[in-house]
Amino acid sequence: MKGLDAILHYEGFTMAALGITVVFASLVVLALIVSQLYKVLFLWENRKLYYDKAGKLISGFKSRQPTPAGPESEGLRESARQFSLLVRIMGEPFSLPKLIRTAEITGISHAHCTVSRLIAVNLIVPDQKGFFRWNHKACERLLQKSREQCAKDQYLMAP
Amino acid sequence: MKSPDQEQIKQLSLFRDLAPQQWSLVYPLLNRVRVIEAEQLICEGDRAHSFYIILNGHFMIHYKDGSAVSLNQKGDIIGWSSVVTPFQYTANVTALTDGELLCIGGAEFLELIQTDPVLGTKLLEKINESIHSRPHIGLTS
């Protein structure tokens, strides 16, 4: 068997067509990759910006989470209790550096950071004259929550 | 907290209105400084060699009489005494939390003002705005 008969017999035309298809398909895929390469390069060059954006998205998501009634908020309540006592002794309005010094003397650890946190949650508020006041209402609300949680826990634990 | 990059620093109120050419003169003067909780950044009476711009963290400016003001906004300025006579800090500044600031040497800043008065006026106006937006207690450092 020779010539066209042999080609037909061994499916030469099919194989040639398949070969052409494979080559052209590969070329199309390659062209697509090359045409989109500038996007990958743009992402790579601006990776810092995208990391930041992703970080902001994650931190935004975290900040939308409700405040957990976990050890962190319990720490804040404990700090509120301690500092409200100190403020009661010092009187109002009080000096912020003096409050920090007194807290350190009484053995409260990380007094600076704790005061910063109490300012952030508006438990310590400035009087706009350089001195500060204790936000009794906010403190009472915070401690009330704590008492409610405590009562709830006791109720659940009761036989 | 992630440290802000050059583009984010450019967006601070002090630098926002600067032309690219002016920004290229200011940016090399900025040095990043990290502080830890309770660290005293500025001592009252010391020679005012630098001023600072808050990137993150919470800071307390306090005076001998016990008055104080707390700053935690990105772009807030601390230590402006370094650009006014008698170049002596008028308050103490203590970090309430760990933080990061931009530090500008007073001498370099004054030199920049002298070489480019337009840029100097722009920056001094912004510093003035920032200082006047604070509660007026003592002579804010």
mmCIF file of C-alpha atoms in Angstrom:
data_model
loop_
_atom_site.group_PDB
_atom_site.id
_atom_site.type_symbol
_atom_site.label_atom_id
_atom_site.label_comp_id
_atom_site.label_asym_id
_atom_site.label_seq_id
_atom_site.Cartn_x
_atom_site.Cartn_y
_atom_site.Cartn_z
ATOM 1 C CA MET A 1 0.000 0.000 0.000
ATOM 2 C CA LYS A 2 1.402 3.380 -1.041
ATOM 3 C CA GLY A 3 0.522 7.068 -1.440
ATOM 4 C CA LEU A 4 -2.879 8.368 -0.397
ATOM 5 C CA ASP A 5 -4.135 4.863 0.419
ATOM 6 C CA ALA A 6 -1.390 4.443 3.021
ATOM 7 C CA ILE A 7 -2.073 7.905 4.479
ATOM 8 C CA LEU A 8 -5.790 7.162 4.719
ATOM 9 C CA HIS A 9 -5.164 3.704 6.160
ATOM 10 C CA TYR A 10 -2.952 5.017 8.946
ATOM 11 C CA GLU A 11 -5.240 8.043 9.661
ATOM 12 C CA GLY A 12 -2.586 10.452 8.428
ATOM 13 C CA PHE A 13 -5.033 13.226 7.665
ATOM 14 C CA THR A 14 -6.630 12.964 11.099
ATOM 15 C CA MET A 15 -3.207 13.107 12.762
ATOM 16 C CA ALA A 16 -2.180 16.099 10.641
ATOM 17 C CA ALA A 17 -5.415 17.901 11.515
ATOM 18 C CA LEU A 18 -4.919 17.061 15.193
ATOM 19 C CA GLY A 19 -1.316 18.336 15.054
ATOM 20 C CA ILE A 20 -2.368 21.610 13.459
ATOM 21 C CA THR A 21 -5.167 22.013 16.044
ATOM 22 C CA VAL A 22 -2.767 21.380 18.954
ATOM 23 C CA VAL A 23 -0.189 23.832 17.614
ATOM 24 C CA PHE A 24 -2.737 26.557 16.928
ATOM 25 C CA ALA A 25 -4.512 26.034 20.267
ATOM 26 C CA SER A 26 -1.143 26.347 22.064
ATOM 27 C CA LEU A 27 -0.368 29.520 20.135
ATOM 28 C CA VAL A 28 -3.755 30.993 21.098
ATOM 29 C CA VAL A 29 -3.183 30.156 24.796
ATOM 30 C CA LEU A 30 0.322 31.636 24.618
ATOM 31 C CA ALA A 31 -1.002 34.808 22.969
ATOM 32 C CA LEU A 32 -3.653 35.144 25.680
ATOM 33 C CA ILE A 33 -1.024 34.786 28.428
ATOM 34 C CA VAL A 34 1.259 37.353 26.791
ATOM 35 C CA SER A 35 -1.648 39.765 26.279
ATOM 36 C CA GLN A 36 -2.543 39.604 30.006
ATOM 37 C CA LEU A 37 1.030 39.683 31.258
ATOM 38 C CA TYR A 38 0.929 43.476 31.810
ATOM 39 C CA LYS A 39 -1.771 42.933 34.486
ATOM 40 C CA VAL A 40 0.421 40.488 36.381
ATOM 41 C CA LEU A 41 3.359 42.903 36.135
ATOM 42 C CA PHE A 42 1.142 45.792 37.356
ATOM 43 C CA LEU A 43 0.053 43.690 40.341
ATOM 44 C CA TRP A 44 3.658 42.773 41.102
ATOM 45 C CA GLU A 45 4.879 46.368 40.868
ATOM 46 C CA ASN A 46 2.064 47.606 43.124
ATOM 47 C CA ARG A 47 2.077 44.628 45.482
ATOM 48 C CA LYS A 48 2.611 46.905 48.528
ATOM 49 C CA LEU A 49 -0.548 48.838 47.735
ATOM 50 C CA TYR A 50 -2.570 45.639 47.347
ATOM 51 C CA TYR A 51 -1.156 44.191 50.584
ATOM 52 C CA ASP A 52 -2.256 47.390 52.326
ATOM 53 C CA LYS A 53 -5.709 47.233 50.763
ATOM 54 C CA ALA A 54 -6.089 43.607 51.827
ATOM 55 C CA GLY A 55 -4.854 44.523 55.317
ATOM 56 C CA LYS A 56 -7.406 47.356 55.532
ATOM 57 C CA LEU A 57 -10.186 45.033 54.371
ATOM 58 C CA ILE A 58 -9.256 42.489 57.031
ATOM 59 C CA SER A 59 -8.904 45.101 59.799
ATOM 60 C CA GLY A 60 -12.218 46.679 58.681
ATOM 61 C CA PHE A 61 -13.876 43.294 58.911
ATOM 62 C CA LYS A 62 -12.327 42.749 62.345
ATOM 63 C CA SER A 63 -13.526 46.160 63.601
ATOM 64 C CA ARG A 64 -17.087 45.323 62.535
ATOM 65 C CA GLN A 65 -17.059 42.283 64.764
ATOM 66 C CA PRO A 66 -19.012 42.741 68.015
ATOM 67 C CA THR A 67 -16.852 43.345 71.091
ATOM 68 C CA PRO A 68 -16.257 39.979 72.671
ATOM 69 C CA ALA A 69 -17.096 39.523 76.297
ATOM 70 C CA GLY A 70 -13.772 37.743 76.597
ATOM 71 C CA PRO A 71 -10.653 38.323 78.659
ATOM 72 C CA GLU A 72 -9.833 41.531 76.729
ATOM 73 C CA SER A 73 -13.039 43.351 77.705
ATOM 74 C CA GLU A 74 -12.720 41.865 81.189
ATOM 75 C CA GLY A 75 -9.253 43.470 81.318
ATOM 76 C CA LEU A 76 -10.769 46.806 80.363
ATOM 77 C CA ARG A 77 -13.399 46.485 83.112
ATOM 78 C CA GLU A 78 -10.703 45.658 85.637
ATOM 79 C CA SER A 79 -8.690 48.699 84.519
ATOM 80 C CA ALA A 80 -11.832 50.844 84.733
ATOM 81 C CA ARG A 81 -12.422 49.635 88.301
ATOM 82 C CA GLN A 82 -8.817 50.351 89.335
ATOM 83 C CA PHE A 83 -8.597 53.775 87.700
ATOM 84 C CA SER A 84 -12.031 54.892 88.911
ATOM 85 C CA LEU A 85 -10.779 54.270 92.456
ATOM 86 C CA LEU A 86 -7.589 56.246 91.789
ATOM 87 C CA VAL A 87 -9.593 59.129 90.303
ATOM 88 C CA ARG A 88 -11.909 59.112 93.332
ATOM 89 C CA ILE A 89 -8.851 59.529 95.569
ATOM 90 C CA MET A 90 -7.233 62.184 93.354
ATOM 91 C CA GLY A 91 -10.385 64.213 92.737
ATOM 92 C CA GLU A 92 -11.587 65.828 89.531
ATOM 93 C CA PRO A 93 -10.473 67.291 87.232
ATOM 94 C CA PHE A 94 -7.230 65.390 87.444
ATOM 95 C CA SER A 95 -3.811 65.639 85.879
ATOM 96 C CA LEU A 96 -3.104 62.852 83.383
ATOM 97 C CA PRO A 97 0.643 62.509 84.126
ATOM 98 C CA LYS A 98 -0.153 62.490 87.842
ATOM 99 C CA LEU A 99 -2.732 59.736 87.327
ATOM 100 C CA ILE A 100 -0.153 57.648 85.443
ATOM 101 C CA ARG A 101 2.461 58.220 88.175
ATOM 102 C CA THR A 102 -0.042 57.243 90.889
ATOM 103 C CA ALA A 103 -1.049 54.137 88.935
ATOM 104 C CA GLU A 104 2.610 53.112 88.616
ATOM 105 C CA ILE A 105 3.209 53.686 92.325
ATOM 106 C CA THR A 106 0.206 51.512 93.193
ATOM 107 C CA GLY A 107 1.670 48.727 91.052
ATOM 108 C CA ILE A 108 -0.622 48.844 88.013
ATOM 109 C CA SER A 109 1.383 47.425 85.121
ATOM 110 C CA HIS A 110 1.452 49.181 81.729
ATOM 111 C CA ALA A 111 -0.136 52.297 83.217
ATOM 112 C CA HIS A 112 0.614 54.380 80.101
ATOM 113 C CA CYS A 113 -0.949 51.897 77.716
ATOM 114 C CA THR A 114 -3.953 51.402 79.987
ATOM 115 C CA VAL A 115 -4.557 55.144 80.201
ATOM 116 C CA SER A 116 -4.330 55.345 76.409
ATOM 117 C CA ARG A 117 -6.990 52.630 76.169
ATOM 118 C CA LEU A 118 -9.230 54.369 78.712
ATOM 119 C CA ILE A 119 -8.973 57.588 76.669
ATOM 120 C CA ALA A 120 -9.777 55.659 73.498
ATOM 121 C CA VAL A 121 -12.979 54.223 74.994
ATOM 122 C CA ASN A 122 -13.925 57.650 76.433
ATOM 123 C CA LEU A 123 -13.647 56.637 80.061
ATOM 124 C CA ILE A 124 -11.076 59.405 80.503
ATOM 125 C CA VAL A 125 -12.177 62.596 78.756
ATOM 126 C CA PRO A 126 -10.310 65.912 78.390
ATOM 127 C CA ASP A 127 -11.865 69.044 79.923
ATOM 128 C CA GLN A 128 -10.237 71.168 77.168
ATOM 129 C CA LYS A 129 -8.255 73.056 79.831
ATOM 130 C CA GLY A 130 -5.414 70.568 80.033
ATOM 131 C CA PHE A 131 -6.968 68.368 82.687
ATOM 132 C CA PHE A 132 -9.148 65.289 82.493
ATOM 133 C CA ARG A 133 -12.394 63.943 83.950
ATOM 134 C CA TRP A 134 -13.633 60.432 84.607
ATOM 135 C CA ASN A 135 -16.684 59.499 82.536
ATOM 136 C CA HIS A 136 -18.817 58.046 85.356
ATOM 137 C CA LYS A 137 -21.771 57.227 83.086
ATOM 138 C CA ALA A 138 -19.658 55.257 80.597
ATOM 139 C CA CYS A 139 -17.892 53.487 83.478
ATOM 140 C CA GLU A 140 -21.202 52.575 85.125
ATOM 141 C CA ARG A 141 -22.498 51.181 81.798
ATOM 142 C CA LEU A 142 -19.339 49.106 81.384
ATOM 143 C CA LEU A 143 -19.442 47.750 84.942
ATOM 144 C CA GLN A 144 -23.205 47.119 84.710
ATOM 145 C CA LYS A 145 -22.530 44.882 81.698
ATOM 146 C CA SER A 146 -19.970 43.031 83.772
ATOM 147 C CA ARG A 147 -22.410 42.547 86.656
ATOM 148 C CA GLU A 148 -25.115 41.301 84.257
ATOM 149 C CA GLN A 149 -22.679 38.837 82.693
ATOM 150 C CA CYS A 150 -21.654 37.652 86.152
ATOM 151 C CA ALA A 151 -25.272 37.162 87.229
ATOM 152 C CA LYS A 152 -25.995 35.280 83.991
ATOM 153 C CA ASP A 153 -23.012 32.982 84.531
ATOM 154 C CA GLN A 154 -24.091 32.279 88.120
ATOM 155 C CA TYR A 155 -27.625 31.502 86.930
ATOM 156 C CA LEU A 156 -26.320 29.080 84.291
ATOM 157 C CA MET A 157 -23.994 27.391 86.766
ATOM 158 C CA ALA A 158 -26.690 26.975 89.421
ATOM 159 C CA PRO A 159 -27.856 23.349 89.811
ATOM 160 C CA MET B 1 0.579 48.040 62.698
ATOM 161 C CA LYS B 2 2.081 48.299 59.215
ATOM 162 C CA SER B 3 4.411 51.186 58.583
ATOM 163 C CA PRO B 4 3.005 53.726 56.079
ATOM 164 C CA ASP B 5 4.804 53.959 52.735
ATOM 165 C CA GLN B 6 5.908 57.096 50.890
ATOM 166 C CA GLU B 7 2.545 57.536 49.153
ATOM 167 C CA GLN B 8 0.644 57.311 52.434
ATOM 168 C CA ILE B 9 3.035 59.800 54.046
ATOM 169 C CA LYS B 10 2.463 62.178 51.123
ATOM 170 C CA GLN B 11 -1.250 62.107 51.984
ATOM 171 C CA LEU B 12 -0.668 63.512 55.497
ATOM 172 C CA SER B 13 -2.245 66.965 55.871
ATOM 173 C CA LEU B 14 1.180 68.600 56.200
ATOM 174 C CA PHE B 15 2.380 67.321 52.818
ATOM 175 C CA ARG B 16 -0.865 66.821 50.881
ATOM 176 C CA ASP B 17 -0.710 70.138 49.019
ATOM 177 C CA LEU B 18 2.939 69.923 48.048
ATOM 178 C CA ALA B 19 3.834 69.790 44.358
ATOM 179 C CA PRO B 20 5.861 66.712 43.310
ATOM 180 C CA GLN B 21 9.012 68.842 43.027
ATOM 181 C CA GLN B 22 8.507 70.238 46.553
ATOM 182 C CA TRP B 23 7.779 66.748 47.917
ATOM 183 C CA SER B 24 11.056 65.509 46.419
ATOM 184 C CA LEU B 25 12.863 68.148 48.513
ATOM 185 C CA VAL B 26 10.992 67.340 51.746
ATOM 186 C CA TYR B 27 10.926 63.538 51.642
ATOM 187 C CA PRO B 28 14.708 63.015 52.061
ATOM 188 C CA LEU B 29 14.537 65.040 55.315
ATOM 189 C CA LEU B 30 12.088 62.603 56.935
ATOM 190 C CA ASN B 31 13.447 59.939 59.258
ATOM 191 C CA ARG B 32 11.313 57.245 60.833
ATOM 192 C CA VAL B 33 11.524 56.888 64.599
ATOM 193 C CA ARG B 34 10.016 54.085 66.673
ATOM 194 C CA VAL B 35 9.122 54.578 70.322
ATOM 195 C CA ILE B 36 7.948 52.217 73.000
ATOM 196 C CA GLU B 37 5.290 52.650 75.670
ATOM 197 C CA ALA B 38 6.314 55.126 78.424
ATOM 198 C CA GLU B 39 9.323 56.389 76.455
ATOM 199 C CA GLN B 40 9.976 60.088 76.903
ATOM 200 C CA LEU B 41 10.379 61.563 73.454
ATOM 201 C CA ILE B 42 10.917 65.193 74.460
ATOM 202 C CA CYS B 43 12.119 66.811 77.699
ATOM 203 C CA GLU B 44 11.034 70.305 78.638
ATOM 204 C CA GLY B 45 13.935 72.773 78.551
ATOM 205 C CA ASP B 46 16.109 70.679 76.224
ATOM 206 C CA ARG B 47 17.458 72.181 73.027
ATOM 207 C CA ALA B 48 14.791 71.653 70.374
ATOM 208 C CA HIS B 49 16.651 69.836 67.606
ATOM 209 C CA SER B 50 13.779 68.098 65.803
ATOM 210 C CA PHE B 51 10.058 68.019 65.368
ATOM 211 C CA TYR B 52 7.936 64.944 64.886
ATOM 212 C CA ILE B 53 4.876 63.888 62.926
ATOM 213 C CA ILE B 54 2.775 61.033 64.313
ATOM 214 C CA LEU B 55 2.365 58.023 62.030
ATOM 215 C CA ASN B 56 0.818 55.791 64.668
ATOM 216 C CA GLY B 57 0.650 55.530 68.437
ATOM 217 C CA HIS B 58 -0.729 57.648 71.265
ATOM 218 C CA PHE B 59 1.327 60.472 72.803
ATOM 219 C CA MET B 60 0.922 62.784 75.777
ATOM 220 C CA ILE B 61 2.246 66.354 75.815
ATOM 221 C CA HIS B 62 2.506 67.440 79.446
ATOM 222 C CA TYR B 63 3.649 70.492 81.389
ATOM 223 C CA LYS B 64 5.135 71.183 84.790
ATOM 224 C CA ASP B 65 1.758 72.360 86.150
ATOM 225 C CA GLY B 66 0.280 68.898 85.476
ATOM 226 C CA SER B 67 -1.793 69.892 82.453
ATOM 227 C CA ALA B 68 -1.604 67.640 79.425
ATOM 228 C CA VAL B 69 -3.020 66.938 76.010
ATOM 229 C CA SER B 70 -3.087 63.567 74.299
ATOM 230 C CA LEU B 71 -2.483 63.138 70.581
ATOM 231 C CA ASN B 72 -3.129 60.055 68.505
ATOM 232 C CA GLN B 73 -4.110 61.321 65.074
ATOM 233 C CA LYS B 74 -1.900 60.414 62.130
ATOM 234 C CA GLY B 75 -0.209 63.648 61.004
ATOM 235 C CA ASP B 76 -0.340 65.404 64.386
ATOM 236 C CA ILE B 77 2.795 67.485 64.973
ATOM 237 C CA ILE B 78 4.945 67.333 68.099
ATOM 238 C CA GLY B 79 7.958 69.470 68.956
ATOM 239 C CA TRP B 80 7.352 72.558 66.846
ATOM 240 C CA SER B 81 9.663 74.520 69.194
ATOM 241 C CA SER B 82 12.474 73.333 66.909
ATOM 242 C CA VAL B 83 11.344 75.789 64.238
ATOM 243 C CA VAL B 84 10.774 78.829 66.478
ATOM 244 C CA THR B 85 13.153 80.763 68.698
ATOM 245 C CA PRO B 86 14.560 80.171 71.291
ATOM 246 C CA PHE B 87 14.679 76.580 69.936
ATOM 247 C CA GLN B 88 13.935 75.057 73.300
ATOM 248 C CA TYR B 89 11.238 72.494 74.029
ATOM 249 C CA THR B 90 8.444 73.959 76.151
ATOM 250 C CA ALA B 91 6.821 70.681 77.272
ATOM 251 C CA ASN B 92 7.490 67.008 77.877
ATOM 252 C CA VAL B 93 6.232 64.388 75.462
ATOM 253 C CA THR B 94 5.741 60.776 76.525
ATOM 254 C CA ALA B 95 4.534 57.843 74.455
ATOM 255 C CA LEU B 96 1.416 56.262 75.942
ATOM 256 C CA THR B 97 1.705 53.333 73.549
ATOM 257 C CA ASP B 98 4.300 51.929 71.160
ATOM 258 C CA GLY B 99 4.354 54.099 68.086
ATOM 259 C CA GLU B 100 6.086 55.414 65.019
ATOM 260 C CA LEU B 101 6.844 59.001 64.047
ATOM 261 C CA LEU B 102 8.546 60.944 61.317
ATOM 262 C CA CYS B 103 11.384 63.064 62.597
ATOM 263 C CA ILE B 104 12.583 66.224 60.829
ATOM 264 C CA GLY B 105 15.738 67.951 62.002
ATOM 265 C CA GLY B 106 14.993 71.582 62.871
ATOM 266 C CA ALA B 107 18.207 72.856 61.270
ATOM 267 C CA GLU B 108 17.571 71.008 57.993
ATOM 268 C CA PHE B 109 13.980 72.228 57.993
ATOM 269 C CA LEU B 110 15.043 75.860 58.497
ATOM 270 C CA GLU B 111 17.616 75.481 55.734
ATOM 271 C CA LEU B 112 14.886 74.181 53.419
ATOM 272 C CA ILE B 113 12.673 77.149 54.311
ATOM 273 C CA GLN B 114 15.502 79.542 53.467
ATOM 274 C CA THR B 115 16.281 77.908 50.137
ATOM 275 C CA ASP B 116 12.624 77.620 49.079
ATOM 276 C CA PRO B 117 10.506 80.289 50.819
ATOM 277 C CA VAL B 118 7.301 79.282 48.962
ATOM 278 C CA LEU B 119 7.592 75.722 50.232
ATOM 279 C CA GLY B 120 8.582 77.002 53.680
ATOM 280 C CA THR B 121 5.504 79.228 53.917
ATOM 281 C CA LYS B 122 3.273 76.345 52.838
ATOM 282 C CA LEU B 123 4.693 74.024 55.501
ATOM 283 C CA LEU B 124 4.691 76.639 58.268
ATOM 284 C CA GLU B 125 1.038 77.475 57.527
ATOM 285 C CA LYS B 126 0.155 73.778 57.883
ATOM 286 C CA ILE B 127 2.114 73.485 61.130
ATOM 287 C CA ASN B 128 0.318 76.588 62.408
ATOM 288 C CA GLU B 129 -3.083 75.095 61.484
ATOM 289 C CA SER B 130 -2.233 71.860 63.296
ATOM 290 C CA ILE B 131 -1.062 73.675 66.454
ATOM 291 C CA HIS B 132 -4.114 75.935 66.580
ATOM 292 C CA SER B 133 -6.556 73.033 66.220
ATOM 293 C CA ARG B 134 -5.413 71.754 69.650
ATOM 294 C CA PRO B 135 -6.741 72.875 73.032
ATOM 295 C CA HIS B 136 -4.753 75.921 74.150
ATOM 296 C CA ILE B 137 -2.898 74.830 77.243
ATOM 297 C CA GLY B 138 0.540 76.171 78.081
ATOM 298 C CA LEU B 139 2.832 76.537 75.118
ATOM 299 C CA THR B 140 2.154 73.312 73.234
ATOM 300 C CA SER B 141 5.460 71.602 72.372
#
